[in-house]
Tab-separated table of C-alpha atoms and ligand atoms in Angstrom:
chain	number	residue	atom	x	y	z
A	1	UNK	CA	0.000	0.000	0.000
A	2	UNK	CA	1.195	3.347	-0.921
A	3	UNK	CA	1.883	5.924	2.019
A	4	UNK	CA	-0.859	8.447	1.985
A	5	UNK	CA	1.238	12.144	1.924
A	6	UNK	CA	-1.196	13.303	4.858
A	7	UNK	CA	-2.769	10.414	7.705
A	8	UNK	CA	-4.812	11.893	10.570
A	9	UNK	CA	-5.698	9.644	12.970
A	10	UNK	CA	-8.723	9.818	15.549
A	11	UNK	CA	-7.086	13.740	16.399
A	12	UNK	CA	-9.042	15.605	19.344
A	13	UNK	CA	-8.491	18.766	19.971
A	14	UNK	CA	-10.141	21.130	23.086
A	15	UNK	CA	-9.354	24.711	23.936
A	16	UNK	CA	-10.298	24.517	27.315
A	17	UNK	CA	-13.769	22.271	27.884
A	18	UNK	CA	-14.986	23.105	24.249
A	19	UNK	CA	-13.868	19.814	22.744
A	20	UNK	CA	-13.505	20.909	18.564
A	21	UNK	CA	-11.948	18.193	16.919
A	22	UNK	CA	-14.114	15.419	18.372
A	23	UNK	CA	-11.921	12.254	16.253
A	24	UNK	CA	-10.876	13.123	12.822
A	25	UNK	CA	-9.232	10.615	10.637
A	26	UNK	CA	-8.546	11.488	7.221
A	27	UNK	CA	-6.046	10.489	4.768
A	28	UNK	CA	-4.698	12.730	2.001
A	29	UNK	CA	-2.806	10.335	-0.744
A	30	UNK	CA	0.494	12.296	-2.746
A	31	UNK	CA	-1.275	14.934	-4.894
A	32	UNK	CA	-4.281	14.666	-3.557
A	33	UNK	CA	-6.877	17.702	-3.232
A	34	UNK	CA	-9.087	17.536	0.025
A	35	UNK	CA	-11.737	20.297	-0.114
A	36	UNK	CA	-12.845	20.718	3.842
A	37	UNK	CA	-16.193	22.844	3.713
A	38	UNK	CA	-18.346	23.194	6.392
A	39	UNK	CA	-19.991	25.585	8.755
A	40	UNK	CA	-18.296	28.817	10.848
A	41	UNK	CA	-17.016	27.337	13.536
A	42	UNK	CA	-17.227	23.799	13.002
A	43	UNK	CA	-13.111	23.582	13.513
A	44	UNK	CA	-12.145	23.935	10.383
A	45	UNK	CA	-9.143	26.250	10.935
A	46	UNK	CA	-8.198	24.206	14.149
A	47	UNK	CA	-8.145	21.440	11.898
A	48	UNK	CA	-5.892	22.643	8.980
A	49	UNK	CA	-3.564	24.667	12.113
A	50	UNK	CA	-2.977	21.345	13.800
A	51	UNK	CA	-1.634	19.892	10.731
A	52	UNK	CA	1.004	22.028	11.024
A	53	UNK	CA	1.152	21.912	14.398
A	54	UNK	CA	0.279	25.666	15.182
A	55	UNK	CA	-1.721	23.678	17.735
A	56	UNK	CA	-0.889	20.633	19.847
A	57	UNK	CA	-3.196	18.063	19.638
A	58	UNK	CA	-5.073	16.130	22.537
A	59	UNK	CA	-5.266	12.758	21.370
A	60	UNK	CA	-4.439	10.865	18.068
A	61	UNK	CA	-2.092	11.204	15.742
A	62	UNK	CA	-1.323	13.305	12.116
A	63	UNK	CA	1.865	12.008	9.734
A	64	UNK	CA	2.720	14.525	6.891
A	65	UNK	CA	5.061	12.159	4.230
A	66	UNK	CA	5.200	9.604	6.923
A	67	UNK	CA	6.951	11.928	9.226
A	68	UNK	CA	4.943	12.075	12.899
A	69	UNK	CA	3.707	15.988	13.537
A	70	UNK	CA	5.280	17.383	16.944
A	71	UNK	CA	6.290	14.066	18.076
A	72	UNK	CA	9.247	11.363	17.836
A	73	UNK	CA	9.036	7.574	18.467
A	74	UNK	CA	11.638	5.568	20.147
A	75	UNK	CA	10.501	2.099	20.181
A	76	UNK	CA	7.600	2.409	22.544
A	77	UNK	CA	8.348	5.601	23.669
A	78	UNK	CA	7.024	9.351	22.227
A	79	UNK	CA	8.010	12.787	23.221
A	80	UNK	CA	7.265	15.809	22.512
A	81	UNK	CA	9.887	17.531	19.661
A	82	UNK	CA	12.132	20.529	20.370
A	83	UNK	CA	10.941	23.535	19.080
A	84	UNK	CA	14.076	23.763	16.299
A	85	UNK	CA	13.008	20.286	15.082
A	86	UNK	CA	9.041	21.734	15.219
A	87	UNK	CA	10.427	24.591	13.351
A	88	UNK	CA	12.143	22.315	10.387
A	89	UNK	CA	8.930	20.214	10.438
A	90	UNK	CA	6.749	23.012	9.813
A	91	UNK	CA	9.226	24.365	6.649
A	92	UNK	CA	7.484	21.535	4.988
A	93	UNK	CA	3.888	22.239	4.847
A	94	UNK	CA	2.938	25.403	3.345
A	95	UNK	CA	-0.119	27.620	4.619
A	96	UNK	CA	-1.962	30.258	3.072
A	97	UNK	CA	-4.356	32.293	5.134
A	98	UNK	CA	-7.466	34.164	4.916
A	99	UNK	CA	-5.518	37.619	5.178
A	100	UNK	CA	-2.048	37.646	3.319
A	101	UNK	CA	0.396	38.212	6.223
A	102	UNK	CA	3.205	39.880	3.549
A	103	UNK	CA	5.336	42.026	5.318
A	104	UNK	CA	4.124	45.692	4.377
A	105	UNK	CA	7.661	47.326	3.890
A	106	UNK	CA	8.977	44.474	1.885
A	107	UNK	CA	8.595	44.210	-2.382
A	108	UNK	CA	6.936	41.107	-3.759
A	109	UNK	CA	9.814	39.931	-4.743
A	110	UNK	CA	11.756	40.313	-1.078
A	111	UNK	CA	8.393	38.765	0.756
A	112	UNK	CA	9.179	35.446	-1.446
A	113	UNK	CA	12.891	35.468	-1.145
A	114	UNK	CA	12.698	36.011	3.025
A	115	UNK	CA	12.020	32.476	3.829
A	116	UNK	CA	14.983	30.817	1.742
A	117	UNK	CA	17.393	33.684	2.669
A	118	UNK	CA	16.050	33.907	6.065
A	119	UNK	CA	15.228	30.034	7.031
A	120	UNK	CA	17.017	28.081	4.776
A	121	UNK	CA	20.514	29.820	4.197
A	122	UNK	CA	19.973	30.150	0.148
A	123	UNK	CA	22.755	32.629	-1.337
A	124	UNK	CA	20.402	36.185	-2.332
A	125	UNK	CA	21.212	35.547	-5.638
A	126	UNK	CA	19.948	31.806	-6.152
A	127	UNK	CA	16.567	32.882	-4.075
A	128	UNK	CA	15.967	35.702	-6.266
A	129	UNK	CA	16.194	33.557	-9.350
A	130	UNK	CA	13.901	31.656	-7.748
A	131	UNK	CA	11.547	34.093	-6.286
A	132	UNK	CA	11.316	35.551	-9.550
A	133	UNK	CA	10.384	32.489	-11.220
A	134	UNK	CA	7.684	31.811	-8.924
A	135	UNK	CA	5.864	35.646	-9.606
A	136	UNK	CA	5.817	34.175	-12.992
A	137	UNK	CA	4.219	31.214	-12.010
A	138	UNK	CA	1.470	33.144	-10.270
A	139	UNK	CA	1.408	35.618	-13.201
A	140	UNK	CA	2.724	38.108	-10.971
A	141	UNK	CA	6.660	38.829	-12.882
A	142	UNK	CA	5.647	42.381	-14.158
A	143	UNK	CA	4.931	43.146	-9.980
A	144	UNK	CA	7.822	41.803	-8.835
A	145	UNK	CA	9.124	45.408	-7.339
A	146	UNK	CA	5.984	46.833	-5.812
A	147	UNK	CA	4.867	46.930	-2.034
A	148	UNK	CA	1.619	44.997	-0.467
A	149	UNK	CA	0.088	47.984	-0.889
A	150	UNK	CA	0.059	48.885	-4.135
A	151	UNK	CA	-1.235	44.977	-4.609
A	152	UNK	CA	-4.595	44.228	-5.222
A	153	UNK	CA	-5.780	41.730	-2.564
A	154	UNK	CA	-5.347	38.859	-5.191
A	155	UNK	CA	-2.082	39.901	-5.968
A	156	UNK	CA	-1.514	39.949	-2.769
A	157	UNK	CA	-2.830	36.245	-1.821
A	158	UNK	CA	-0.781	35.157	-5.563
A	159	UNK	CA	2.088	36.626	-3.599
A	160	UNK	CA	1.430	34.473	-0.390
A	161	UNK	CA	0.999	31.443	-2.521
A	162	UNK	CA	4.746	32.014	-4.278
A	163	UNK	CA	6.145	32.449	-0.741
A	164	UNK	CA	4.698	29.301	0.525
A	165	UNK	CA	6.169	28.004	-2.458
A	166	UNK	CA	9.220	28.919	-2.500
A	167	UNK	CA	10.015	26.806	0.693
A	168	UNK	CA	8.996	24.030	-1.668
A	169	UNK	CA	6.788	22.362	0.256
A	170	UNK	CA	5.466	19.153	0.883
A	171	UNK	CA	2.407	20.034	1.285
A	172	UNK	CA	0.088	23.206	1.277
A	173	UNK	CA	-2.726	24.194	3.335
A	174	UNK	CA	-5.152	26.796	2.363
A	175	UNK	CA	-7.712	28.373	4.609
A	176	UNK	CA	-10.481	30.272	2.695
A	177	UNK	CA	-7.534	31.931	0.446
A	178	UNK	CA	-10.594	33.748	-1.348
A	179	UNK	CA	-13.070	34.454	1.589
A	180	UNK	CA	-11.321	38.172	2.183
A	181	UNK	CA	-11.062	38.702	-1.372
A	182	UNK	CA	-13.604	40.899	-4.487
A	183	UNK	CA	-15.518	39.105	-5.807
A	184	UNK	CA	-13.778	39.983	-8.890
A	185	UNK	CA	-10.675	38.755	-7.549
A	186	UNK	CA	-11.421	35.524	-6.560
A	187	UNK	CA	-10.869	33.484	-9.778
A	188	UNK	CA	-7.534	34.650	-10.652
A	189	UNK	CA	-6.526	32.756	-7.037
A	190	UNK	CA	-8.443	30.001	-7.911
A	191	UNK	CA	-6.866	29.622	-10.979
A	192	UNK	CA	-3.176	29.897	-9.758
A	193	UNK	CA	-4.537	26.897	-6.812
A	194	UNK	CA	-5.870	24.737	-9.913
A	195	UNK	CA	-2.287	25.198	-11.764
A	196	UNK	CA	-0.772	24.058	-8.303
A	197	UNK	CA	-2.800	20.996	-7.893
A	198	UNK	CA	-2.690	20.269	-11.649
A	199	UNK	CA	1.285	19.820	-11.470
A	200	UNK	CA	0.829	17.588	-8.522
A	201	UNK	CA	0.755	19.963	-5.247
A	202	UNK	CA	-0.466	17.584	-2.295
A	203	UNK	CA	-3.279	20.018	-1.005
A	204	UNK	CA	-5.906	20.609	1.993
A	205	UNK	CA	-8.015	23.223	1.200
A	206	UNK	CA	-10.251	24.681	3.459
A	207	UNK	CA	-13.192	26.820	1.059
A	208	UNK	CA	-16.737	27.720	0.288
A	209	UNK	CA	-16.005	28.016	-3.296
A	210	UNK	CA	-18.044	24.555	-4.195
A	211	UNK	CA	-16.811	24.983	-7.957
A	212	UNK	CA	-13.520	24.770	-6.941
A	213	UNK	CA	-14.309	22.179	-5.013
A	214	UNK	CA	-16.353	19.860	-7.874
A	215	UNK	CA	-13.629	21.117	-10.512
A	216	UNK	CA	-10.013	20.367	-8.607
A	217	UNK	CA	-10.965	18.562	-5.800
A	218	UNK	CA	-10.609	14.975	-5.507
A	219	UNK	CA	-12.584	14.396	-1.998
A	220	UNK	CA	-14.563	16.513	-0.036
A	221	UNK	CA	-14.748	16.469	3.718
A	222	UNK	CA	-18.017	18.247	5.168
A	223	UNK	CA	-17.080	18.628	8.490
A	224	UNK	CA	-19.832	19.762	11.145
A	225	UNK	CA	-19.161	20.199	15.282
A	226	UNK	CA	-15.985	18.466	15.100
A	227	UNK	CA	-16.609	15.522	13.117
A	228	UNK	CA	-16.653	14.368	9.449
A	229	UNK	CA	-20.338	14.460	8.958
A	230	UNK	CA	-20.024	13.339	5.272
A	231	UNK	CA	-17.282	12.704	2.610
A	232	UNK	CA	-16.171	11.378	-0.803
A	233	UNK	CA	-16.157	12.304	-4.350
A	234	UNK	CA	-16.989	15.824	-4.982
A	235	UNK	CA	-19.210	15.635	-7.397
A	236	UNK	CA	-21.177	12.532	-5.681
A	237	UNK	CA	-21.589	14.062	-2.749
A	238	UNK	CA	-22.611	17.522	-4.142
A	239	UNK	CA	-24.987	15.671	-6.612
A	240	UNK	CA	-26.609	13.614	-3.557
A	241	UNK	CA	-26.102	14.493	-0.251
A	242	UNK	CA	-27.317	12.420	2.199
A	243	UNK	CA	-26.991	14.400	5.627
A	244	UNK	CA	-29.609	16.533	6.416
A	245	UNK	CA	-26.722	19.221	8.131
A	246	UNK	CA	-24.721	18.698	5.090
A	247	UNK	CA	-27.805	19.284	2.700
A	248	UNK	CA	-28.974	22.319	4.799
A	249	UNK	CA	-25.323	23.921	4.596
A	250	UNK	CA	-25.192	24.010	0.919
A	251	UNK	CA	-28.461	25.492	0.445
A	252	UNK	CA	-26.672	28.158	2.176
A	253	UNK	CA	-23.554	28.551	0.092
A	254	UNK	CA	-24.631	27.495	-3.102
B	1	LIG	P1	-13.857	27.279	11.517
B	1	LIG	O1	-12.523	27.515	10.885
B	1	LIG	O2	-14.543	26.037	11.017
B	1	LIG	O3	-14.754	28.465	11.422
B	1	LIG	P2	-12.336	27.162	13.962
B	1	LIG	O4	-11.499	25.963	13.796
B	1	LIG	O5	-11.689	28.481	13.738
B	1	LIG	O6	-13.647	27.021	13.071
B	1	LIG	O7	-12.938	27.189	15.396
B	1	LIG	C1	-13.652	26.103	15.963
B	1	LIG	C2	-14.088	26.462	17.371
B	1	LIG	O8	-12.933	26.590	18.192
B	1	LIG	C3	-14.835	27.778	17.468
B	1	LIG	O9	-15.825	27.626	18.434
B	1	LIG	C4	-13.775	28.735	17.938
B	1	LIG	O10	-14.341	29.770	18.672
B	1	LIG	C5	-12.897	27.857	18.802
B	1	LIG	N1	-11.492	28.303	18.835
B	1	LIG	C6	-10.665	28.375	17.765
B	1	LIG	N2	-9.428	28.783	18.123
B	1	LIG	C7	-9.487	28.978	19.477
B	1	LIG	C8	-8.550	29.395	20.469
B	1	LIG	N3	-7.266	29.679	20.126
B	1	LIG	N4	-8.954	29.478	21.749
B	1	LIG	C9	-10.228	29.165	22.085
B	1	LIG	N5	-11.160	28.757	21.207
B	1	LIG	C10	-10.817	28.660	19.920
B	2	LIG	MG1	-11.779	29.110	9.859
């Protein structure tokens, strides 16, 4: 059996007594799309921010390319990992958020050269070639010297995505990358997330945009007060729905 690139395992997760993650397993194989839709606050985010371990976990386990998230095994034993081995673990899964997080007095091109200068040691020169190559690849070359600000917010979240990137990561998590964006924006993300998955991106995708979902997706996970209320192909489960919660929900965003 092939390793799936992403295995969660029975993962509960409570801030304080509000138990969110009540037992989510999931597998992700390599290049695989999840699409994880489902109500505000239904743990979502917590779900996506424990795979790369911006939270701890309660119980269960996650493997990203059959490496164990914030712990190590020795024989029977498991402990916690130092935060510099956290820190190399984490270089490995990409995340785009909501909001962009660039940094607001560096160019385009500097935001997506920080991480490999920064992080990884990468000579300026090699990371600019590089960084440069990935503004292409979001369409974003001709922008490569402005600021955040004079960015449109899609720009902005194409910018993101080429940082992420340029980390080359294992993985990529998304968490509604389009919910702060125009309307008229939205698409030109979506289409640089498509071109991702297309050349074989592993991805988790947390998003409300259901033709995204039917189109590039190859599962979708409805989650609902912790749990995975329903799953499987998108376009069987958007066709015929068969929970009630799940049914309700997309009357809402569809
Ligand atoms: P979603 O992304 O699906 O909207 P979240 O994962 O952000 O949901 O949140 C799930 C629940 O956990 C919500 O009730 C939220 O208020 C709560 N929550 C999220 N993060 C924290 C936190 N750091 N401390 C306390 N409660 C939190
Ligand atoms: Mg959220």
């Amino acid at each position: 059996m092939v390793e799936p690139k992403v295995r969660i395992r029975s993962v509960r997760k409570c801030f304080g007594s509000v138990e969110v993650l009540k037992g989510i397993s999931l597998d992700v194989p390599e290049g695989g799309v999840v699409c994880v839709v489902g109500p505000s606050g239904s743990g979502k985010s917590t779900l996506l921010r424990c795979v790369n371990r911006l939270e701890t976990i309660d119980s269960g386990r996650i493997w990203v390319d059959g490496d164990l998230i914030g712990y190590a095994e020795q024989g029977d034993r498991i402990h916690h990992l130092r935060p510099a081995q956290l820190c190399r673990q984490r270089q490995d899964i990409g995340m785009v958020f909501q909001r962009f997080h660039l940094f607001p007095h560096r160019t385009a091109l500097e935001n997506v050269m920080e991480g490999p200068v920064v992080v990884k040691g990468v000579a300026r020169g090699q990371a600019r070639k590089r960084a440069l190559e990935l503004l292409e690849r979001v369409d974003l070359a001709d922008r490569a010297d402005h600021y955040p600000a004079q960015l449109s917010g899609g720009q902005q979240q194409r910018v993101a995505i080429a940082r992420s990137l340029a980390m080359d990561p294992k993985l990529m998590l998304f968490d509604e990358p389009t919910s702060a964006l125009d309307p008229e924006l939205v698409q030109e993300v979506l289409s640089v997330m498509r071109d991702l998955a297309a050349s074989g991106m592993t991805m988790m995708v947390v998003t409300h945009e259901m033709g995204f979902a039917r189109e590039v997706g190859d599962n979708l996970i409805f989650i609902d007060g912790g749990v995975i209320v329903e799953q499987g192909h998108p376009r069987d489960v958007l066709a015929n729905p068969r929970h009630e919660r799940f049914r309700a929900f997309l009357g809402q965003v569809l």
